[in-house]
GROMACS .gro file of C-alpha atoms in nm:
model
  217
    1MET     CA    1   6.128 -11.141  -4.086
    2ARG     CA    2   5.950 -10.816  -4.002
    3SER     CA    3   5.717 -11.003  -3.763
    4LEU     CA    4   6.015 -11.160  -3.587
    5ALA     CA    5   6.185 -10.822  -3.555
    6VAL     CA    6   5.870 -10.664  -3.407
    7LEU     CA    7   5.831 -10.954  -3.162
    8ALA     CA    8   6.196 -10.928  -3.058
    9GLY     CA    9   6.154 -10.554  -3.007
   10LEU     CA   10   5.848 -10.602  -2.790
   11LEU     CA   11   6.028 -10.865  -2.580
   12LEU     CA   12   6.325 -10.631  -2.541
   13VAL     CA   13   6.102 -10.345  -2.424
   14GLN     CA   14   5.926 -10.576  -2.178
   15THR     CA   15   6.260 -10.703  -2.045
   16LEU     CA   16   6.401 -10.353  -2.003
   17THR     CA   17   6.081 -10.242  -1.831
   18SER     CA   18   6.094 -10.529  -1.582
   19PHE     CA   19   6.462 -10.468  -1.508
   20GLY     CA   20   6.400 -10.095  -1.491
   21GLN     CA   21   6.165 -10.110  -1.193
   22GLY     CA   22   6.307  -9.935  -0.891
   23SER     CA   23   6.311 -10.126  -0.566
   24VAL     CA   24   6.373 -10.103  -0.193
   25THR     CA   25   6.493 -10.348   0.068
   26TYR     CA   26   6.172 -10.389   0.264
   27GLN     CA   27   6.308 -10.455   0.612
   28SER     CA   28   6.276 -10.248   0.931
   29THR     CA   29   6.621 -10.334   1.064
   30LEU     CA   30   6.980 -10.282   0.954
   31GLY     CA   31   7.110 -10.550   1.192
   32VAL     CA   32   7.155 -10.605   1.564
   33GLY     CA   33   7.136 -10.274   1.748
   34LYS     CA   34   6.994 -10.097   1.442
   35GLU     CA   35   6.630 -10.210   1.466
   36LYS     CA   36   6.349  -9.965   1.392
   37TYR     CA   37   6.083 -10.111   1.618
   38ILE     CA   38   5.710 -10.040   1.596
   39PHE     CA   39   5.514 -10.030   1.920
   40ALA     CA   40   5.158 -10.052   2.049
   41TYR     CA   41   5.002  -9.759   2.233
   42ASN     CA   42   5.140  -9.620   2.557
   43PRO     CA   43   4.908  -9.745   2.839
   44ALA     CA   44   4.953  -9.415   3.024
   45SER     CA   45   4.842  -9.217   2.718
   46PRO     CA   46   4.670  -9.453   2.471
   47LEU     CA   47   4.545  -9.179   2.236
   48THR     CA   48   4.884  -9.012   2.188
   49PRO     CA   49   5.092  -9.091   1.878
   50ILE     CA   50   5.470  -9.101   1.921
   51HIS     CA   51   5.717  -9.058   1.636
   52GLY     CA   52   6.092  -9.085   1.656
   53GLY     CA   53   6.278  -9.024   1.979
   54SER     CA   54   6.467  -9.296   2.165
   55LEU     CA   55   6.368  -9.638   2.294
   56ALA     CA   56   6.321  -9.481   2.638
   57ASP     CA   57   6.020  -9.294   2.499
   58TYR     CA   58   5.850  -9.629   2.436
   59ALA     CA   59   5.944  -9.799   2.763
   60SER     CA   60   5.580  -9.847   2.870
   61ALA     CA   61   5.463  -9.981   2.532
   62THR     CA   62   5.489 -10.335   2.397
   63LYS     CA   63   5.636 -10.417   2.057
   64LEU     CA   64   5.389 -10.527   1.792
   65GLU     CA   65   5.414 -10.894   1.702
   66GLY     CA   66   5.241 -11.170   1.515
   67THR     CA   67   4.963 -11.172   1.259
   68GLY     CA   68   4.721 -10.941   1.441
   69PHE     CA   69   4.872 -10.628   1.284
   70TYR     CA   70   4.946 -10.537   0.923
   71ALA     CA   71   5.220 -10.310   0.794
   72GLU     CA   72   5.207 -10.161   0.445
   73LEU     CA   73   5.447  -9.936   0.257
   74TRP     CA   74   5.303  -9.626   0.087
   75TRP     CA   75   5.481  -9.410  -0.169
   76ALA     CA   76   5.463  -9.110  -0.401
   77PRO     CA   77   5.702  -8.991  -0.674
   78GLY     CA   78   5.954  -8.723  -0.576
   79GLU     CA   79   5.974  -8.542  -0.247
   80THR     CA   80   5.632  -8.453  -0.109
   81PRO     CA   81   5.502  -8.355   0.236
   82ASN     CA   82   5.145  -8.432   0.125
   83THR     CA   83   5.026  -8.769   0.257
   84GLY     CA   84   4.718  -8.745   0.038
   85SER     CA   85   4.925  -8.822  -0.271
   86LEU     CA   86   5.064  -9.148  -0.131
   87GLN     CA   87   4.948  -9.487  -0.255
   88PRO     CA   88   5.022  -9.842  -0.133
   89VAL     CA   89   5.308 -10.036  -0.289
   90PRO     CA   90   5.170 -10.359  -0.437
   91GLY     CA   91   5.285 -10.666  -0.244
   92SER     CA   92   5.392 -10.469   0.064
   93LEU     CA   93   5.117 -10.587   0.303
   94VAL     CA   94   5.297 -10.792   0.572
   95THR     CA   95   5.264 -10.897   0.936
   96PHE     CA   96   5.511 -10.884   1.224
   97ARG     CA   97   5.783 -11.107   1.363
   98THR     CA   98   5.752 -11.265   1.707
   99GLY     CA   99   5.970 -11.345   2.007
  100ALA     CA  100   6.313 -11.184   2.022
  101THR     CA  101   6.251 -10.993   1.697
  102ALA     CA  102   5.901 -10.864   1.782
  103GLY     CA  103   5.843 -10.509   1.667
  104LEU     CA  104   5.996 -10.577   1.324
  105ILE     CA  105   5.802 -10.646   1.006
  106ASN     CA  106   5.813 -10.972   0.812
  107GLY     CA  107   5.962 -10.783   0.522
  108LYS     CA  108   6.122 -10.874   0.190
  109SER     CA  109   6.476 -10.855   0.060
  110LYS     CA  110   6.351 -10.678  -0.254
  111LEU     CA  111   6.025 -10.492  -0.312
  112ASP     CA  112   5.961 -10.345  -0.657
  113ILE     CA  113   5.768 -10.023  -0.707
  114PRO     CA  114   5.597 -10.050  -1.048
  115GLY     CA  115   5.650  -9.766  -1.292
  116THR     CA  116   5.977  -9.649  -1.139
  117PHE     CA  117   6.346  -9.685  -1.220
  118GLY     CA  118   6.664  -9.714  -1.022
  119GLY     CA  119   6.781  -9.373  -0.910
  120ASP     CA  120   6.429  -9.231  -0.885
  121LYS     CA  121   6.362  -9.041  -0.564
  122VAL     CA  122   6.034  -9.118  -0.391
  123THR     CA  123   5.857  -9.033  -0.067
  124LEU     CA  124   5.786  -9.331   0.160
  125GLN     CA  125   5.574  -9.394   0.468
  126LEU     CA  126   5.500  -9.713   0.660
  127ARG     CA  127   5.142  -9.755   0.784
  128VAL     CA  128   5.038 -10.007   1.048
  129TRP     CA  129   4.699 -10.115   1.178
  130GLU     CA  130   4.519 -10.375   1.388
  131ASN     CA  131   4.360 -10.622   1.148
  132TYR     CA  132   4.109 -10.810   1.368
  133ASN     CA  133   4.203 -11.164   1.261
  134GLN     CA  134   4.305 -11.038   0.918
  135THR     CA  135   3.957 -10.907   0.833
  136VAL     CA  136   4.062 -10.541   0.808
  137ASN     CA  137   4.279 -10.555   0.498
  138THR     CA  138   4.312 -10.193   0.385
  139TRP     CA  139   4.419  -9.866   0.540
  140VAL     CA  140   4.086  -9.710   0.442
  141ASP     CA  141   3.899  -9.973   0.643
  142ALA     CA  142   4.143  -9.926   0.931
  143ILE     CA  143   4.089  -9.551   0.961
  144ASN     CA  144   3.714  -9.608   0.963
  145GLY     CA  145   3.743  -9.864   1.242
  146ALA     CA  146   3.818  -9.860   1.612
  147GLY     CA  147   4.146 -10.054   1.615
  148GLN     CA  148   4.495  -9.930   1.685
  149ARG     CA  149   4.666  -9.767   1.389
  150GLY     CA  150   4.964  -9.549   1.321
  151ALA     CA  151   5.187  -9.415   1.046
  152SER     CA  152   5.558  -9.349   1.039
  153ASN     CA  153   5.743  -9.035   0.947
  154LEU     CA  154   5.770  -8.940   0.579
  155TRP     CA  155   6.113  -8.972   0.424
  156THR     CA  156   6.282  -8.942   0.085
  157HIS     CA  157   6.433  -9.260  -0.056
  158GLU     CA  158   6.638  -9.327  -0.370
  159LEU     CA  159   6.539  -9.651  -0.542
  160ALA     CA  160   6.781  -9.923  -0.644
  161GLY     CA  161   6.785 -10.088  -0.987
  162VAL     CA  162   6.857 -10.003  -1.349
  163GLY     CA  163   6.834  -9.629  -1.404
  164ARG     CA  164   6.655  -9.444  -1.680
  165ASP     CA  165   6.992  -9.410  -1.853
  166GLY     CA  166   7.054  -9.786  -1.835
  167SER     CA  167   7.318  -9.768  -1.563
  168PRO     CA  168   7.286  -9.955  -1.230
  169LYS     CA  169   7.185  -9.754  -0.923
  170LEU     CA  170   7.246  -9.871  -0.566
  171GLY     CA  171   6.993  -9.635  -0.411
  172THR     CA  172   6.938  -9.584  -0.040
  173GLY     CA  173   6.886  -9.956   0.022
  174SER     CA  174   6.673 -10.058   0.319
  175ILE     CA  175   6.372  -9.858   0.433
  176ALA     CA  176   6.529  -9.883   0.780
  177ASN     CA  177   6.767  -9.606   0.671
  178GLY     CA  178   6.481  -9.355   0.674
  179LEU     CA  179   6.232  -9.513   0.912
  180THR     CA  180   6.208  -9.407   1.278
  181TYR     CA  181   6.037  -9.567   1.577
  182PHE     CA  182   5.663  -9.504   1.604
  183ASN     CA  183   5.356  -9.642   1.779
  184THR     CA  184   4.994  -9.730   1.703
  185PRO     CA  185   4.768  -9.530   1.935
  186VAL     CA  186   4.403  -9.603   1.999
  187PRO     CA  187   4.195  -9.365   1.784
  188GLU     CA  188   3.996  -9.094   1.957
  189PRO     CA  189   3.624  -9.172   1.987
  190SER     CA  190   3.417  -9.013   1.711
  191SER     CA  191   3.163  -8.742   1.788
  192ALA     CA  192   2.885  -8.995   1.727
  193VAL     CA  193   3.031  -9.235   1.983
  194LEU     CA  194   3.076  -8.955   2.233
  195ALA     CA  195   2.714  -8.851   2.178
  196LEU     CA  196   2.594  -9.206   2.239
  197LEU     CA  197   2.804  -9.228   2.553
  198GLY     CA  198   2.655  -8.900   2.670
  199LEU     CA  199   2.301  -9.022   2.607
  200GLY     CA  200   2.381  -9.346   2.787
  201ALA     CA  201   2.512  -9.160   3.089
  202LEU     CA  202   2.205  -8.934   3.089
  203ALA     CA  203   1.969  -9.233   3.072
  204PHE     CA  204   2.162  -9.410   3.347
  205GLY     CA  205   2.136  -9.097   3.562
  206ARG     CA  206   1.760  -9.085   3.511
  207ILE     CA  207   1.724  -9.453   3.602
  208ARG     CA  208   1.925  -9.403   3.918
  209GLY     CA  209   1.724  -9.094   4.004
  210SER     CA  210   1.396  -9.279   3.952
  211SER     CA  211   1.512  -9.571   4.169
  212SER     CA  212   1.623  -9.338   4.445
  213SER     CA  213   1.283  -9.167   4.440
  214ARG     CA  214   1.098  -9.499   4.478
  215PHE     CA  215   1.312  -9.611   4.768
  216SER     CA  216   1.280  -9.278   4.947
  217HIS     CA  217   0.904  -9.316   4.985
   0.00000   0.00000   0.00000
């Protein structure tokens, strides 16, 4: 009997833990006219990140679409302005819709954040990067590469689910409630790349100078 009671207790704890996980609605739209689009770089200023504003601020940029870009949700407990404490939410790596709904993620109706409960307040950020035929699969690899990448604003979100006191919590709902428009600029060339470009230009100048000298004689 004692063994059965222990087993039942363990199953109850496991059940409560699974129900207790806080969650978000992982969609970047609240419906028609309430889309939080994500854009590629502005051709007139490809290195410049843009956050927030109105759709007019992104008039020259195209909306991201298809499987060539990843989006991933990052989070940290509580309210924090420090992006260094954020970590990816398991299962949140997704691609983008196409056609009339381009610019929106292929999200999920419910995304659990392990180790949390309904009613918990967390800090969220959406990160997006060019994945080069789905070969760049992490944000760390993306920031060490040369592809487009960008991150949204940080915002505080209350999770839905069973609370720590056992009561149901509705939470903030969709991440679209806190998300704003943003783009994925082209990263600035590194100092090493700039140095190589400088050496290349210098060598090209010497070659041209040498050729000019031969033809002048």
